[in-house]
mmCIF file of C-alpha atoms in Angstrom:
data_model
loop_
_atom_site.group_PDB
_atom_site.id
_atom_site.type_symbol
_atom_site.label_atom_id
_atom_site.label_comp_id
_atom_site.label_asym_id
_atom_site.label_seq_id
_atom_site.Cartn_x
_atom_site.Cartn_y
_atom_site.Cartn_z
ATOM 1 C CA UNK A 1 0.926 -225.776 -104.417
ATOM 2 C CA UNK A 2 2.707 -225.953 -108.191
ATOM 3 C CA UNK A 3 5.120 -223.245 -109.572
ATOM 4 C CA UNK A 4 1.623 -222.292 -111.861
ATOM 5 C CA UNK A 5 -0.700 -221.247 -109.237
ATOM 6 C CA UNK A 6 1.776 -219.938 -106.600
ATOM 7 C CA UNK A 7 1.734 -216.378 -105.600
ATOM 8 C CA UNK A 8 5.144 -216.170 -104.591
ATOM 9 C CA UNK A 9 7.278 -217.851 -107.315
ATOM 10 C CA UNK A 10 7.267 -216.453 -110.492
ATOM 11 C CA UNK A 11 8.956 -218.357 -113.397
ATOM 12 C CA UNK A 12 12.668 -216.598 -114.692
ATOM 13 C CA UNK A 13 12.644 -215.363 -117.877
ATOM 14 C CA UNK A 14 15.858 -216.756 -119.911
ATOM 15 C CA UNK A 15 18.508 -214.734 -120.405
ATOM 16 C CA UNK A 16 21.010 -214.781 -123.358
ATOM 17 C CA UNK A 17 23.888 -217.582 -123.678
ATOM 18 C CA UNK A 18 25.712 -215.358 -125.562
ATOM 19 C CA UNK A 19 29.238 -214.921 -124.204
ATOM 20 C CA UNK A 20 29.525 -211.065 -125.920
ATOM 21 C CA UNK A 21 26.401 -210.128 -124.240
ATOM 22 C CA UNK A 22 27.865 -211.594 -120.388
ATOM 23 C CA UNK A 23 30.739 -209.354 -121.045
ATOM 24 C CA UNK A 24 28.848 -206.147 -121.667
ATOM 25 C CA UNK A 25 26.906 -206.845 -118.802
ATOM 26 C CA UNK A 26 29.652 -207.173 -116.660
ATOM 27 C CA UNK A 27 31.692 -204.549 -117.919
ATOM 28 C CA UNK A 28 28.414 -202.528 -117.484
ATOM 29 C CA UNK A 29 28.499 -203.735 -113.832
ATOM 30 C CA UNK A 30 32.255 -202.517 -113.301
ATOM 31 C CA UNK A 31 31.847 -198.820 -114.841
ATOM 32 C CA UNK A 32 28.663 -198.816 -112.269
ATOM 33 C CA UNK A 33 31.262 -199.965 -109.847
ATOM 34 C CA UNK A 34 34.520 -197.590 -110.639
ATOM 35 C CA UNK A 35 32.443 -194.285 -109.134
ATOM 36 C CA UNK A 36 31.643 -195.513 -105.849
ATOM 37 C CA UNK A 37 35.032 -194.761 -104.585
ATOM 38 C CA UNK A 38 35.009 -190.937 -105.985
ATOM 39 C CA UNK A 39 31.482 -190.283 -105.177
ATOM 40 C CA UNK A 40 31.825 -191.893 -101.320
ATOM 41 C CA UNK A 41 34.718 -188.937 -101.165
ATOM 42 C CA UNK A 42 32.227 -186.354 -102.778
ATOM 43 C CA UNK A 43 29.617 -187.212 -100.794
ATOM 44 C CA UNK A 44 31.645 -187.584 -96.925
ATOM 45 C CA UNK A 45 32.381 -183.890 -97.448
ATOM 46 C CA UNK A 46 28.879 -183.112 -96.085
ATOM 47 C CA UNK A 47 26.954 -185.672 -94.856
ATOM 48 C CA UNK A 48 28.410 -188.063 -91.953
ATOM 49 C CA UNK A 49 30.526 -191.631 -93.079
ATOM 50 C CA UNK A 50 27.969 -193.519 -91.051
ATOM 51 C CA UNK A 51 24.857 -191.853 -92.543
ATOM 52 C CA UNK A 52 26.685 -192.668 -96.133
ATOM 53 C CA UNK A 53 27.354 -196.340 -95.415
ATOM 54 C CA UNK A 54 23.921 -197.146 -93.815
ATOM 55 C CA UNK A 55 21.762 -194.965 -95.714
ATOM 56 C CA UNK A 56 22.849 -195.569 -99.587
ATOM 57 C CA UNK A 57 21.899 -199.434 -98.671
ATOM 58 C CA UNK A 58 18.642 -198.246 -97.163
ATOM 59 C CA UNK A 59 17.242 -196.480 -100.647
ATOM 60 C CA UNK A 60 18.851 -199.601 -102.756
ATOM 61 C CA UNK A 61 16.443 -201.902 -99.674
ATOM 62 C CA UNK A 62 13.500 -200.028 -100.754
ATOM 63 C CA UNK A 63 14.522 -200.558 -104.671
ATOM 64 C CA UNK A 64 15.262 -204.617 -103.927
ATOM 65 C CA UNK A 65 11.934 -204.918 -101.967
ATOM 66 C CA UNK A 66 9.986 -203.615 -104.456
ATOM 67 C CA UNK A 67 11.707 -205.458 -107.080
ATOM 68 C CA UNK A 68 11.254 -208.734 -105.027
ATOM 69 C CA UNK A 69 7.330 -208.066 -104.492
ATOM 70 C CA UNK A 70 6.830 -207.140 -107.880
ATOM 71 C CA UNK A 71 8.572 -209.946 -109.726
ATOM 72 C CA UNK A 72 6.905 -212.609 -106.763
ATOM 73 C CA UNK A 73 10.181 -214.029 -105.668
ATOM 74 C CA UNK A 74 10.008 -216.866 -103.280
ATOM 75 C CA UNK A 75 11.518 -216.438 -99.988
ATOM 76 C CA UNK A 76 15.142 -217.978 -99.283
ATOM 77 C CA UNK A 77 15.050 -220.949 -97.372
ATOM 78 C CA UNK A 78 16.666 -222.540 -94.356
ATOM 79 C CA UNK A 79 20.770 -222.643 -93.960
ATOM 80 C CA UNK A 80 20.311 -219.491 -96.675
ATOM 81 C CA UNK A 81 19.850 -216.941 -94.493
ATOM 82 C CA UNK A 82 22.410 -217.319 -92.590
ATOM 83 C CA UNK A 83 24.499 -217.384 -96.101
ATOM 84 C CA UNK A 84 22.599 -213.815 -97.046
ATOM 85 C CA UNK A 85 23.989 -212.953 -93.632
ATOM 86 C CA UNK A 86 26.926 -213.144 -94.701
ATOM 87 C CA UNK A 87 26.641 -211.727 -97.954
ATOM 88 C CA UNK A 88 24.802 -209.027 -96.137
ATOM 89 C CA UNK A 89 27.912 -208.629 -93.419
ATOM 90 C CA UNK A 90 30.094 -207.985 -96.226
ATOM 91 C CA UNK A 91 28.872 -205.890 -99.703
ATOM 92 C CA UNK A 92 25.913 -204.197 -97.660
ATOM 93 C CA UNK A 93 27.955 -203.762 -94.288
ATOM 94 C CA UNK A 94 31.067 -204.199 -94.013
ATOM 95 C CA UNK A 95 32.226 -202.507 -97.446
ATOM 96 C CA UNK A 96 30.122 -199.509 -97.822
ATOM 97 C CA UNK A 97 30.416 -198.119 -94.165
ATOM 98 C CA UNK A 98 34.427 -198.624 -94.012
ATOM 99 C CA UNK A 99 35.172 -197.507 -97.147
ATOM 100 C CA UNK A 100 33.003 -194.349 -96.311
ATOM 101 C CA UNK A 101 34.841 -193.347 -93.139
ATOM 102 C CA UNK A 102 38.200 -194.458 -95.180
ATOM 103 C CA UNK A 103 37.347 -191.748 -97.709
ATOM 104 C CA UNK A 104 36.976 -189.071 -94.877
ATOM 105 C CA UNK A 105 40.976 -188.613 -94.461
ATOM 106 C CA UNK A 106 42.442 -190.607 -97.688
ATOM 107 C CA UNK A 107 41.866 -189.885 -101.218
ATOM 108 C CA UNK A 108 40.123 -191.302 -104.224
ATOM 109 C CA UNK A 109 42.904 -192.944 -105.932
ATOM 110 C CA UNK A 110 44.505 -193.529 -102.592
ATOM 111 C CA UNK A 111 41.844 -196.094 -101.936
ATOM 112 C CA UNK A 112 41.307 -196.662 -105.449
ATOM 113 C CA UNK A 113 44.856 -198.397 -105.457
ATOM 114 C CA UNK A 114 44.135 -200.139 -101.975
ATOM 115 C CA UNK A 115 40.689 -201.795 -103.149
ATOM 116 C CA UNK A 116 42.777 -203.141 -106.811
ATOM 117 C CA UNK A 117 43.593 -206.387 -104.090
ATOM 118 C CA UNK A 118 39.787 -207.000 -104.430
ATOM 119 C CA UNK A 119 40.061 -209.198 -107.324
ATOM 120 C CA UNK A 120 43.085 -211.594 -105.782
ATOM 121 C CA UNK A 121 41.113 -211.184 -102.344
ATOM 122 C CA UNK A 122 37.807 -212.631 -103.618
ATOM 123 C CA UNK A 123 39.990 -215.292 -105.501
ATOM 124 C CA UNK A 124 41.552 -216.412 -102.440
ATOM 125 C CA UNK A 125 37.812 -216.296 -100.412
ATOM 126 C CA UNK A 126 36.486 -218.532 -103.331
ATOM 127 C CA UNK A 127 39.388 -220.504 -102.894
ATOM 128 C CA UNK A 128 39.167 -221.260 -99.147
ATOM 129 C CA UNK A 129 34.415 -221.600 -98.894
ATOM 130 C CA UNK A 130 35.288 -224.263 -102.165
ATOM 131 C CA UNK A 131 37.830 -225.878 -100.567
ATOM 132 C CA UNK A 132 40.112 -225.955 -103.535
ATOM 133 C CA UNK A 133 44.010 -226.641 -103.851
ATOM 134 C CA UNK A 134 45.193 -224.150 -106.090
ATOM 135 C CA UNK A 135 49.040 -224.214 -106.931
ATOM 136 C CA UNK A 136 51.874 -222.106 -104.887
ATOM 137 C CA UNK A 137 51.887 -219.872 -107.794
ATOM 138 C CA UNK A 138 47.759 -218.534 -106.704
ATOM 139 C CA UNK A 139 49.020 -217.691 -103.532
ATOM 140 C CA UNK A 140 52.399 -216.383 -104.228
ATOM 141 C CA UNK A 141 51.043 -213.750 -106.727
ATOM 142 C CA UNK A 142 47.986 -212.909 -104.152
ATOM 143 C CA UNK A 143 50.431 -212.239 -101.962
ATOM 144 C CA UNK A 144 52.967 -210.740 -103.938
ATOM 145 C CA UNK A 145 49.831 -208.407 -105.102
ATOM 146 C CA UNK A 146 48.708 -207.588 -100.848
ATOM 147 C CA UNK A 147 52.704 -206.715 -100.044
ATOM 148 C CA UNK A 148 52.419 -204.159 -103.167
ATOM 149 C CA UNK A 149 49.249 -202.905 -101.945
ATOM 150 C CA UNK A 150 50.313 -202.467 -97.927
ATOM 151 C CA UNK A 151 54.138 -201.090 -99.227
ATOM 152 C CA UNK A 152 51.703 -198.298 -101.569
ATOM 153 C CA UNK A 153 49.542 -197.474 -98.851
ATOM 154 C CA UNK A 154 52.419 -197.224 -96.037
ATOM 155 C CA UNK A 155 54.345 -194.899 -98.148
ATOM 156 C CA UNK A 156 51.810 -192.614 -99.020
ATOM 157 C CA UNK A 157 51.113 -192.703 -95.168
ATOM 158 C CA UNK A 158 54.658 -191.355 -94.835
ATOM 159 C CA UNK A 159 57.414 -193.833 -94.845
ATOM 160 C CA UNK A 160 57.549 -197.962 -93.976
ATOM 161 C CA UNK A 161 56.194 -199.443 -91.104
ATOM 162 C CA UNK A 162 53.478 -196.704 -91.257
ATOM 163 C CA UNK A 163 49.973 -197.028 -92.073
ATOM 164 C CA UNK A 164 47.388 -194.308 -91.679
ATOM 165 C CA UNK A 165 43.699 -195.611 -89.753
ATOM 166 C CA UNK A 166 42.199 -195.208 -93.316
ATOM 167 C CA UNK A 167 43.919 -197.571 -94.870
ATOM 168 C CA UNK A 168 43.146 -200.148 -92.052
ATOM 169 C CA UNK A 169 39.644 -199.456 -93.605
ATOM 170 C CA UNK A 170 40.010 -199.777 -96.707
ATOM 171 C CA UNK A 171 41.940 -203.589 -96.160
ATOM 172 C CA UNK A 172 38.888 -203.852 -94.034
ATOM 173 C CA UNK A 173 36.751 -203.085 -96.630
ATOM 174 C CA UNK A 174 38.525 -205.342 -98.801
ATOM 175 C CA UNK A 175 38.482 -208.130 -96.442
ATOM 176 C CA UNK A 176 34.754 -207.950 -96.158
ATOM 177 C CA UNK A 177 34.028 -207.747 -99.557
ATOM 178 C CA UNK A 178 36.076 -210.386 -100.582
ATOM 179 C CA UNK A 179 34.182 -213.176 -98.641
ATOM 180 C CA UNK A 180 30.557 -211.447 -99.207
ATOM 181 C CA UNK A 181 31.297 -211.500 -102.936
ATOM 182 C CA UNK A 182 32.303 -214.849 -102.571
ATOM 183 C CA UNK A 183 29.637 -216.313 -100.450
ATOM 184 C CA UNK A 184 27.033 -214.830 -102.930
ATOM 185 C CA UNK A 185 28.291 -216.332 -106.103
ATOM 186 C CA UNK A 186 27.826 -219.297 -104.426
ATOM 187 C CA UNK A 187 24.719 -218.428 -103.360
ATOM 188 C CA UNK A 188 23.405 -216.947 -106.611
ATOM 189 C CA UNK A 189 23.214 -220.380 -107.964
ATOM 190 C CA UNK A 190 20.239 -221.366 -105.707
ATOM 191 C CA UNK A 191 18.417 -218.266 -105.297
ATOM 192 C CA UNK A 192 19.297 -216.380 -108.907
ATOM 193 C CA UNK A 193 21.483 -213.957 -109.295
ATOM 194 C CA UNK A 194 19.768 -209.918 -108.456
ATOM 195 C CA UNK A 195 17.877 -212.173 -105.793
ATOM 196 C CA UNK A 196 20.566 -212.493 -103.822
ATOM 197 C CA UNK A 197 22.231 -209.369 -103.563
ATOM 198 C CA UNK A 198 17.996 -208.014 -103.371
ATOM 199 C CA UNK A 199 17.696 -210.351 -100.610
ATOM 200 C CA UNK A 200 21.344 -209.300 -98.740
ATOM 201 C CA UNK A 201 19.735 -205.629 -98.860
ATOM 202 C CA UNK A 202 16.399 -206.650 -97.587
ATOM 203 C CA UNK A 203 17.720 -208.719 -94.499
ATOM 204 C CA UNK A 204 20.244 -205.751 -93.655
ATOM 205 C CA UNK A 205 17.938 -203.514 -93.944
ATOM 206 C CA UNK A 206 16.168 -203.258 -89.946
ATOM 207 C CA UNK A 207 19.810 -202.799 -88.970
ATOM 208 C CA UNK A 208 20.514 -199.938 -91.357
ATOM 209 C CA UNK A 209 17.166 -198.256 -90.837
ATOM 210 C CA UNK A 210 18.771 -197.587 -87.334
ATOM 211 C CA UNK A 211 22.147 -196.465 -88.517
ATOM 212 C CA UNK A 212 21.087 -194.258 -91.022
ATOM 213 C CA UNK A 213 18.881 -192.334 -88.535
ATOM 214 C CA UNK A 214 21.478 -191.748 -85.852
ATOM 215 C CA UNK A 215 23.373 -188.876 -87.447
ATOM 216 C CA UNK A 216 19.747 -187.294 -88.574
ATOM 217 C CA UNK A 217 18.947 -187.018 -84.663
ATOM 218 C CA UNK A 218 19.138 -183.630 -83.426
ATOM 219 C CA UNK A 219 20.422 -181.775 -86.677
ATOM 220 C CA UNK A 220 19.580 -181.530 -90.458
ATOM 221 C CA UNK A 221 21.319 -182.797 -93.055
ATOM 222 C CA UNK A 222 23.021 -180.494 -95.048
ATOM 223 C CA UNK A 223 24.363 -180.872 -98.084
ATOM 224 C CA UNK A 224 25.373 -179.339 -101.548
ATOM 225 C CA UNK A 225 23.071 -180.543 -104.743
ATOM 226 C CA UNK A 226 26.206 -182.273 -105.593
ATOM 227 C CA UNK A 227 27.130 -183.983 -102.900
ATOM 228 C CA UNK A 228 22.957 -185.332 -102.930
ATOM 229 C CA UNK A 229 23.709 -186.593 -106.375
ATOM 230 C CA UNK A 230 26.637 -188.660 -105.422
ATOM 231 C CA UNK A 231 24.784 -189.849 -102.374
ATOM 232 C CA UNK A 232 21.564 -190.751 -104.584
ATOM 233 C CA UNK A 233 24.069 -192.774 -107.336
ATOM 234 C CA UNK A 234 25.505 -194.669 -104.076
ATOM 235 C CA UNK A 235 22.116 -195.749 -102.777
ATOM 236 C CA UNK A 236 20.820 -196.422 -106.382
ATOM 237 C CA UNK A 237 23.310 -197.739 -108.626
ATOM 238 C CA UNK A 238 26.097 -198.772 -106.663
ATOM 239 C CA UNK A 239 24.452 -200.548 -104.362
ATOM 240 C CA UNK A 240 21.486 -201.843 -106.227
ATOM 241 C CA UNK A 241 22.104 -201.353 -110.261
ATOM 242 C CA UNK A 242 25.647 -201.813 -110.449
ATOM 243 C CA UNK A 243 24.599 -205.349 -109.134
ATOM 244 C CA UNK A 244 21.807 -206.378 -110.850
ATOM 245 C CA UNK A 245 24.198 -205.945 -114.533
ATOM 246 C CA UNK A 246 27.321 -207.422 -112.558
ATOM 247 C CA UNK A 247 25.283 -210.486 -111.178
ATOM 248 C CA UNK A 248 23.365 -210.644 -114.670
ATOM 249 C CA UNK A 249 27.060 -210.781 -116.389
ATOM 250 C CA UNK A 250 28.051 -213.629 -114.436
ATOM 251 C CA UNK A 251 25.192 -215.347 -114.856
ATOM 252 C CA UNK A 252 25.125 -215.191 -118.277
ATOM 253 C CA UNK A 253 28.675 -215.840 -118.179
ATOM 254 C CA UNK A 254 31.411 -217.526 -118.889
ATOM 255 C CA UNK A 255 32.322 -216.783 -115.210
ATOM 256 C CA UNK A 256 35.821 -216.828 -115.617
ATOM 257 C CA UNK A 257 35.901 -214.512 -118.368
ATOM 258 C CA UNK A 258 33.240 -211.969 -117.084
ATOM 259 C CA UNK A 259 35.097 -211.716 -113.608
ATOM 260 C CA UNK A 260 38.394 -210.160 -115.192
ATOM 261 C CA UNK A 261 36.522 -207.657 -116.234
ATOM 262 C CA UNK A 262 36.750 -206.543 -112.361
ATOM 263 C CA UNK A 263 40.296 -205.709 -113.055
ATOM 264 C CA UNK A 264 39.709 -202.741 -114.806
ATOM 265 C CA UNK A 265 37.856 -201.443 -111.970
ATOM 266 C CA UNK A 266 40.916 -199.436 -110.044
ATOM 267 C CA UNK A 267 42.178 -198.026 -113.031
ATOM 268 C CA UNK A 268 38.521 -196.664 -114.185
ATOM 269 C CA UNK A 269 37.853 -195.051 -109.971
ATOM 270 C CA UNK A 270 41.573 -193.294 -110.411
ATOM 271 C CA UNK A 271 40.932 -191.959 -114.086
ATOM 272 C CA UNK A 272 37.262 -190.597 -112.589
ATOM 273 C CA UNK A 273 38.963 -189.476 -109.212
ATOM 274 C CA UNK A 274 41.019 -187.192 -111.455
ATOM 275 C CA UNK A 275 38.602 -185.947 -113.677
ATOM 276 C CA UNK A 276 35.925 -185.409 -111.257
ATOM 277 C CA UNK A 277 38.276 -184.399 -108.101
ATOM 278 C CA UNK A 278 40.948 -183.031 -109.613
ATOM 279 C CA UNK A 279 43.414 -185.261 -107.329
ATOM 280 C CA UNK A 280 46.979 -185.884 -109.326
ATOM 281 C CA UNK A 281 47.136 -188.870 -111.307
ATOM 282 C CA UNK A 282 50.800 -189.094 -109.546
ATOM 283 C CA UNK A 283 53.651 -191.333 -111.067
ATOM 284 C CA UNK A 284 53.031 -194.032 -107.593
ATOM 285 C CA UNK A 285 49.375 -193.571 -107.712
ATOM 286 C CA UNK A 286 49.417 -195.144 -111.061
ATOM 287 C CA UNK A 287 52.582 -197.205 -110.973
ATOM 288 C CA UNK A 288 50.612 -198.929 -107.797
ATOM 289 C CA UNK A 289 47.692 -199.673 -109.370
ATOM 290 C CA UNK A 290 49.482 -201.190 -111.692
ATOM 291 C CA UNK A 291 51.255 -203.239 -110.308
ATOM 292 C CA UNK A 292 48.703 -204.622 -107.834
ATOM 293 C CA UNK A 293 45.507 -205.070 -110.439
ATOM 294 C CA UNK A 294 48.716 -207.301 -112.741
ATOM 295 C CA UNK A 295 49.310 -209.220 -109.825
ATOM 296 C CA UNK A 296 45.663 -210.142 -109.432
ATOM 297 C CA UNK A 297 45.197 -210.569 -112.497
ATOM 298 C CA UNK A 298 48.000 -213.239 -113.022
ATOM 299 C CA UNK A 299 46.519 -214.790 -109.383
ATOM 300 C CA UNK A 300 42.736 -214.892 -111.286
ATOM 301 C CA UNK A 301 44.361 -216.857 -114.264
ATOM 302 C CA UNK A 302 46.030 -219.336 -112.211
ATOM 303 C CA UNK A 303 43.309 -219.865 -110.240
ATOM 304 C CA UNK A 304 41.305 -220.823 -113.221
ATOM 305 C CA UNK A 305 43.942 -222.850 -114.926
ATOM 306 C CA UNK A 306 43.918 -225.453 -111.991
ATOM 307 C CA UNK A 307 40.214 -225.237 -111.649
ATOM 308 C CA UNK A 308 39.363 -228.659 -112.457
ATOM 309 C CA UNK A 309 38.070 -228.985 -116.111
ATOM 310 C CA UNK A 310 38.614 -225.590 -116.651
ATOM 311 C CA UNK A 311 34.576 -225.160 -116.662
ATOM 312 C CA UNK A 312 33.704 -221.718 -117.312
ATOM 313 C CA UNK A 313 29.272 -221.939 -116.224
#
């Protein structure tokens, strides 16, 4: 059966090689981004952290499927699903769910500070499923970046030594989406770029279903029209639109330019956690942020000056 007559593979339409247009993509893909930690606080006020996690990727599921029927995209093949697994494990999974009960007992731009080691995390995942040799410098500013981020959140916890169960969440969190993120840029390259992250949500989805419905048995959910809202922008844009611009961005690329734009990420969920919380942009809340998004940031560049030929596609 040819690509012409098949009903389940649909030719891609290009997309732009314009480097301006990757960046406003991805930059449209991090603002997406920079609300999900303030909103995931809004929104565990009155519905349950489980019912959060499970159910925002349940309503983006329903958005990928359809997207995936309507567009005719063919199905992944062999070794990939286990690779969506793993995409799956991490950005539909592992991130949304711990960062949800995280946000129960920490604040905004607590966690916003604690997720900044994102960037240098996902480096150091790429790093290690490439199997690349980057110099001492990569690691020693990764590293330099996770001791500034595990000082921050053990002080704010109350002194050295001491670390509240949120933040082993968030690192958690951080952890896991680190190697999903990872694992699907890889990916992306075989199956396209929304396609993989629409796939992730699809394959996650009979586990979710479940999750979602467990705190729904035996009581209502109740909750204000504004905590709804910031539930409905989890399920729809942070988990399904925030990806489709951020995987379009890197697509388009160049990669390494389009992925700095992650860095701005922290400083964006702080800024909103103070305008829409009202929490105090304190002198260590920002100082910490700071310090860890420079630190990945100088990790990212090294990274990408070793990369052999410096390719940028």
């Amino acid at each position: 059966m040819t690509e012409e007559n098949s009903a389940t593979v649909l030719s891609r339409t290009p997309i732009s090689t314009d480097p301006a247009v990757g960046l406003w993509w991805g930059l449209l893909g991090v603002a997406a981004f920079s609300l999900t930690v303030p909103l995931t606080r809004i929104a565990v006020q009155g519905f349950s952290p489980l019912f959060i996690g499970s159910g925002r990727a349940v309503v983006a599921a329903a958005l990928a499927a359809t997207a995936l029927v309507l567009t005719r995209q063919r199905l992944p093949r062999g070794v990939q699903w286990a690779r969506l697994a793993v995409v799956a494990g991490g950005v539909v999974v592992g991130f949304p769910l711990l960062t949800s009960y995280a946000l129960i007992s920490t604040s905004a731009g607590h966690g916003a500070v604690v997720i900044a080691l994102l960037p240098a995390a996902t480096a150091g995942a790429a790093v290690l499923r490439g199997g690349e040799r980057p110099p001492a410098a990569f690691w020693g500013l990764a590293g330099t970046g996770a001791l500034v981020g595990i000082t921050f959140a053990a002080v704010q916890a109350g002194g050295l030594g001491q670390l509240h169960r949120a933040d082993l969440f968030l690192f958690g969190a951080v952890a896991a989406a680190a190697v999903g993120y990872a694992e699907g840029g890889l990916l992306a390259r075989e199956l396209g770029a929304w396609q993989t992250i629409s796939w992730a949500l699809v394959l996650s989805a009979p586990l979710m279903i479940p999750l979602a419905a467990v705190p729904l048995l035996g009581r209502p959910v109740a909750g204000t029209p504004e905590q709804w809202a910031a539930f409905a922008y989890l399920g729809v844009v942070s988990m399904f639109l925030g990806f489709v611009a951020w995987y379009r961005g890197l697509a388009i690329g160049p990669i390494a330019g389009v992925s700095q734009i992650q860095l701005v990420q922290p400083v964006l969920s702080i800024l909103w956690a103070g305008l829409l919380l009202g929490e105090a942009l304190t002198g260590a809340v920002l100082l910490g942020g700071l310090v860890v998004v420079l630190c990945a940031g100088l990790a990212v560049r090294v990274r990408l000056a070793a990369a052999p030929g410096r390719r940028s596609g």
